[in-house]
mmCIF file of C-alpha atoms in Angstrom:
data_model
loop_
_atom_site.group_PDB
_atom_site.id
_atom_site.type_symbol
_atom_site.label_atom_id
_atom_site.label_comp_id
_atom_site.label_asym_id
_atom_site.label_seq_id
_atom_site.Cartn_x
_atom_site.Cartn_y
_atom_site.Cartn_z
ATOM 1 C CA ILE H 536 -97.307 -174.987 65.553
ATOM 2 C CA TYR H 537 -99.351 -177.786 64.985
ATOM 3 C CA LEU H 538 -97.993 -181.040 63.139
ATOM 4 C CA LYS H 539 -99.502 -184.646 62.017
ATOM 5 C CA ALA H 540 -97.907 -187.469 63.338
ATOM 6 C CA GLU H 541 -96.634 -190.143 61.722
ATOM 7 C CA ARG H 542 -94.798 -192.125 63.920
ATOM 8 C CA THR H 543 -96.228 -194.662 66.598
ATOM 9 C CA LYS H 544 -93.454 -195.778 69.003
ATOM 10 C CA LEU H 545 -93.415 -194.600 71.944
ATOM 11 C CA GLU H 546 -89.294 -193.844 71.572
ATOM 12 C CA ASP H 547 -90.109 -191.897 68.708
ATOM 13 C CA MET H 548 -93.174 -190.215 70.544
ATOM 14 C CA VAL H 549 -90.736 -188.663 73.153
ATOM 15 C CA TYR H 550 -88.087 -188.567 70.306
ATOM 16 C CA ASP H 551 -90.517 -185.826 68.742
ATOM 17 C CA MET H 552 -92.131 -184.067 72.509
ATOM 18 C CA THR H 553 -88.354 -183.366 72.502
ATOM 19 C CA LEU H 554 -87.422 -182.361 69.483
ATOM 20 C CA GLY H 555 -84.832 -184.691 70.071
ATOM 21 C CA GLY H 556 -83.716 -183.708 73.890
ATOM 22 C CA ARG H 557 -83.183 -180.126 72.636
ATOM 23 C CA ILE H 558 -86.238 -179.668 74.942
ATOM 24 C CA ALA H 559 -84.333 -181.441 78.684
ATOM 25 C CA GLY H 560 -84.495 -180.296 82.296
ATOM 26 C CA PRO H 561 -85.916 -181.855 84.680
ATOM 27 C CA LYS H 562 -89.668 -181.023 84.237
ATOM 28 C CA ILE H 563 -89.312 -182.219 81.220
ATOM 29 C CA ASP H 564 -87.093 -186.045 82.605
ATOM 30 C CA ASP H 565 -90.321 -185.807 84.769
ATOM 31 C CA ALA H 566 -93.058 -185.422 82.111
ATOM 32 C CA MET H 567 -91.569 -187.886 79.680
ATOM 33 C CA ALA H 568 -91.246 -190.444 82.592
ATOM 34 C CA ASN H 569 -95.078 -189.443 83.170
ATOM 35 C CA PHE H 570 -95.766 -189.644 79.673
ATOM 36 C CA THR H 571 -94.014 -193.369 79.336
ATOM 37 C CA GLN H 572 -97.079 -194.647 82.414
ATOM 38 C CA PHE H 573 -99.429 -192.893 80.764
ATOM 39 C CA MET H 574 -98.451 -194.264 77.517
ATOM 40 C CA LYS H 575 -99.138 -197.887 79.536
ATOM 41 C CA ARG H 576 -101.672 -197.479 81.106
ATOM 42 C CA MET H 577 -104.097 -195.880 77.689
ATOM 43 C CA PHE H 578 -102.172 -198.778 75.292
ATOM 44 C CA PRO H 579 -101.121 -201.727 77.463
ATOM 45 C CA TYR H 580 -100.023 -203.602 74.483
ATOM 46 C CA MET H 581 -97.537 -200.922 74.698
ATOM 47 C CA GLU H 582 -94.846 -202.604 76.511
ATOM 48 C CA ASN H 583 -92.185 -201.804 74.890
ATOM 49 C CA ASP H 584 -90.821 -198.615 73.428
ATOM 50 C CA ASP H 585 -90.438 -199.712 70.459
ATOM 51 C CA VAL H 586 -94.106 -200.807 69.911
ATOM 52 C CA ASP H 587 -95.745 -199.063 67.699
ATOM 53 C CA LEU H 588 -99.584 -197.233 68.223
ATOM 54 C CA ARG H 589 -102.308 -199.817 67.164
ATOM 55 C CA ILE H 590 -104.389 -196.995 64.540
ATOM 56 C CA LEU H 591 -107.801 -199.425 64.100
ATOM 57 C CA ASP H 592 -108.849 -199.352 60.430
ATOM 58 C CA THR H 593 -112.433 -198.924 60.554
ATOM 59 C CA PRO H 594 -113.366 -196.543 57.081
ATOM 60 C CA GLU H 595 -115.807 -194.537 59.176
ATOM 61 C CA ARG H 596 -113.132 -192.444 60.616
ATOM 62 C CA SER H 597 -111.125 -190.286 60.511
ATOM 63 C CA GLU H 598 -107.245 -190.936 59.141
ATOM 64 C CA LEU H 599 -105.863 -188.807 61.409
ATOM 65 C CA HIS H 600 -104.658 -190.588 64.884
ATOM 66 C CA MET H 601 -101.628 -188.388 66.748
ATOM 67 C CA MET H 602 -101.021 -184.266 65.820
ATOM 68 C CA TYR H 603 -98.469 -182.454 68.164
ATOM 69 C CA TYR H 604 -98.392 -179.186 69.600
ATOM 70 C CA TYR H 605 -94.987 -177.017 70.200
ATOM 71 C CA GLU H 606 -96.505 -173.518 71.724
ATOM 72 C CA PHE H 607 -93.803 -170.799 72.879
ATOM 73 C CA PHE H 608 -94.470 -169.057 76.304
ATOM 74 C CA ILE H 609 -94.055 -165.663 76.914
ATOM 75 C CA GLY H 610 -89.632 -166.178 78.770
ATOM 76 C CA GLU H 611 -89.089 -169.434 77.718
ATOM 77 C CA SER H 612 -85.918 -170.173 75.295
ATOM 78 C CA LEU H 613 -87.511 -173.909 73.724
ATOM 79 C CA PRO H 614 -90.878 -175.071 72.997
ATOM 80 C CA TYR H 615 -93.381 -176.930 75.516
ATOM 81 C CA SER H 616 -94.336 -180.131 73.671
ATOM 82 C CA LYS H 617 -98.340 -181.905 73.492
ATOM 83 C CA VAL H 618 -99.903 -184.839 72.235
ATOM 84 C CA TYR H 619 -102.996 -185.392 71.292
ATOM 85 C CA PHE H 620 -104.252 -188.961 70.164
ATOM 86 C CA PHE H 621 -107.172 -189.583 68.794
ATOM 87 C CA MET H 622 -108.916 -191.651 70.134
ATOM 88 C CA GLU H 623 -111.103 -192.794 67.493
ATOM 89 C CA ARG H 624 -108.789 -194.549 65.751
ATOM 90 C CA LEU H 625 -106.712 -195.949 68.605
ATOM 91 C CA SER H 626 -109.358 -198.110 71.030
ATOM 92 C CA LYS H 627 -112.263 -199.665 70.654
ATOM 93 C CA ASN H 628 -114.969 -198.482 72.417
ATOM 94 C CA ASP H 629 -115.061 -195.580 75.222
ATOM 95 C CA TYR H 630 -115.261 -197.975 78.616
ATOM 96 C CA GLU H 631 -111.898 -199.043 77.550
ATOM 97 C CA ILE H 632 -110.564 -195.432 77.629
ATOM 98 C CA ALA H 633 -111.905 -194.682 80.836
ATOM 99 C CA CYS H 634 -111.094 -197.322 82.375
ATOM 100 C CA SER H 635 -107.141 -197.059 81.405
ATOM 101 C CA MET H 636 -107.287 -192.832 81.875
ATOM 102 C CA GLU H 637 -108.449 -193.765 85.525
ATOM 103 C CA ARG H 638 -105.905 -196.734 86.305
ATOM 104 C CA PHE H 639 -103.360 -193.826 85.001
ATOM 105 C CA LEU H 640 -104.893 -190.914 87.467
ATOM 106 C CA LYS H 641 -104.780 -193.650 90.011
ATOM 107 C CA ASP H 642 -101.273 -194.595 89.659
ATOM 108 C CA ILE H 643 -100.168 -191.143 90.278
ATOM 109 C CA GLY H 644 -101.703 -190.443 93.484
ATOM 110 C CA HIS H 645 -104.878 -189.589 92.003
ATOM 111 C CA ARG H 646 -107.736 -190.046 95.253
ATOM 112 C CA GLY H 647 -111.346 -191.602 93.739
ATOM 113 C CA SER H 648 -113.143 -195.629 94.453
ATOM 114 C CA GLU H 649 -113.191 -197.933 91.742
ATOM 115 C CA GLY H 650 -114.679 -197.124 88.595
ATOM 116 C CA TRP H 651 -115.322 -193.503 89.248
ATOM 117 C CA MET H 652 -115.040 -192.815 85.894
ATOM 118 C CA VAL H 653 -117.348 -194.934 83.800
ATOM 119 C CA ASP H 654 -119.766 -193.948 86.714
ATOM 120 C CA ALA H 655 -119.158 -190.586 85.395
ATOM 121 C CA LEU H 656 -119.158 -189.662 82.224
ATOM 122 C CA ALA H 657 -122.131 -192.907 82.052
ATOM 123 C CA HIS H 658 -123.813 -190.152 83.882
ATOM 124 C CA ALA H 659 -123.179 -187.705 81.946
ATOM 125 C CA LEU H 660 -123.408 -188.779 78.996
ATOM 126 C CA PRO H 661 -126.932 -191.483 79.265
ATOM 127 C CA HIS H 662 -127.568 -192.176 75.556
ATOM 128 C CA ARG H 663 -125.342 -195.076 75.218
ATOM 129 C CA PRO H 664 -123.353 -197.879 77.106
ATOM 130 C CA LEU H 665 -119.638 -196.804 76.986
ATOM 131 C CA SER H 666 -118.919 -200.319 76.020
ATOM 132 C CA LYS H 667 -121.302 -199.839 72.982
ATOM 133 C CA ARG H 668 -117.749 -198.054 70.678
ATOM 134 C CA SER H 669 -115.922 -194.920 70.903
ATOM 135 C CA GLY H 670 -116.525 -191.376 69.954
ATOM 136 C CA ILE H 671 -117.473 -189.856 73.779
ATOM 137 C CA HIS H 672 -114.085 -189.322 74.212
ATOM 138 C CA THR H 673 -112.008 -187.616 71.081
ATOM 139 C CA MET H 674 -108.716 -186.944 72.329
ATOM 140 C CA ILE H 675 -106.583 -187.077 75.203
ATOM 141 C CA SER H 676 -103.515 -184.865 75.323
ATOM 142 C CA PHE H 677 -100.361 -185.172 77.579
ATOM 143 C CA GLY H 678 -98.296 -181.951 77.010
ATOM 144 C CA THR H 679 -95.294 -180.193 78.827
ATOM 145 C CA LYS H 680 -96.378 -176.897 80.450
ATOM 146 C CA PRO H 681 -93.346 -174.259 82.067
ATOM 147 C CA LYS H 682 -94.542 -175.795 85.691
ATOM 148 C CA GLY H 683 -94.851 -179.397 84.338
ATOM 149 C CA TRP H 684 -96.884 -181.625 82.656
ATOM 150 C CA ASP H 685 -100.813 -182.350 82.243
ATOM 151 C CA VAL H 686 -103.381 -184.452 80.760
ATOM 152 C CA THR H 687 -106.548 -183.857 79.195
ATOM 153 C CA ASN H 688 -109.810 -185.334 78.390
ATOM 154 C CA TYR H 689 -111.946 -184.136 75.377
ATOM 155 C CA TYR H 690 -115.514 -185.135 75.060
ATOM 156 C CA SER H 691 -117.996 -184.610 72.633
ATOM 157 C CA PRO H 692 -121.936 -185.111 73.363
ATOM 158 C CA GLU H 693 -122.578 -186.826 70.273
ATOM 159 C CA ILE H 694 -125.584 -185.186 69.879
ATOM 160 C CA TYR H 695 -126.473 -186.436 66.813
ATOM 161 C CA ALA H 696 -125.542 -189.866 67.451
ATOM 162 C CA PRO H 697 -127.591 -192.146 66.827
ATOM 163 C CA GLU H 698 -129.070 -193.437 69.981
ATOM 164 C CA ARG H 699 -130.651 -190.279 70.670
ATOM 165 C CA GLU H 700 -133.959 -189.525 70.417
ATOM 166 C CA VAL H 701 -134.308 -186.876 68.668
ATOM 167 C CA PHE H 702 -136.896 -184.526 68.159
ATOM 168 C CA ASP H 703 -138.929 -184.112 64.536
ATOM 169 C CA LEU H 704 -140.047 -180.310 64.294
ATOM 170 C CA ARG H 705 -141.951 -181.370 61.010
ATOM 171 C CA SER H 706 -144.329 -183.995 63.052
ATOM 172 C CA TYR H 707 -144.760 -180.709 65.576
ATOM 173 C CA PHE H 708 -145.717 -178.428 62.524
ATOM 174 C CA ASN H 709 -147.744 -180.872 60.687
ATOM 175 C CA PHE H 710 -144.872 -181.187 57.298
#
């Protein structure tokens, strides 16, 4: 079940992800504690649970900024939730997003040298500086599952980005 998210305070997101506390237990408590840490790393201005996400107001960007997903698993009596953040509406550029994600991963014990995520993205997608704008990070999700929680990054290669040199078939065939 997918639902558009309207409420953007951390306390409301936790409420929505747990269906008002109906989805509960030690794994969910751990997931929500890590979700809170995730939010404070990804969006450092959210020091308190009652601070709203800052939605960038740019006309060329989609209106959608968050979405919930509730999934049912065989043998489970309640759904598990996931929240998707549409990063083009929530962050100025891909460099900022990668640095925030790297800090969160370091907080939870992921090993890696300083700058590893930024370097990997810049190497994989060299068509523009990550600091130029957002767009490579399409979404980031935080979700609960029967065995715990996970974070997923969704990327776009920006094949139609203005910085990419596009081969024009018309010149090849003399059109």
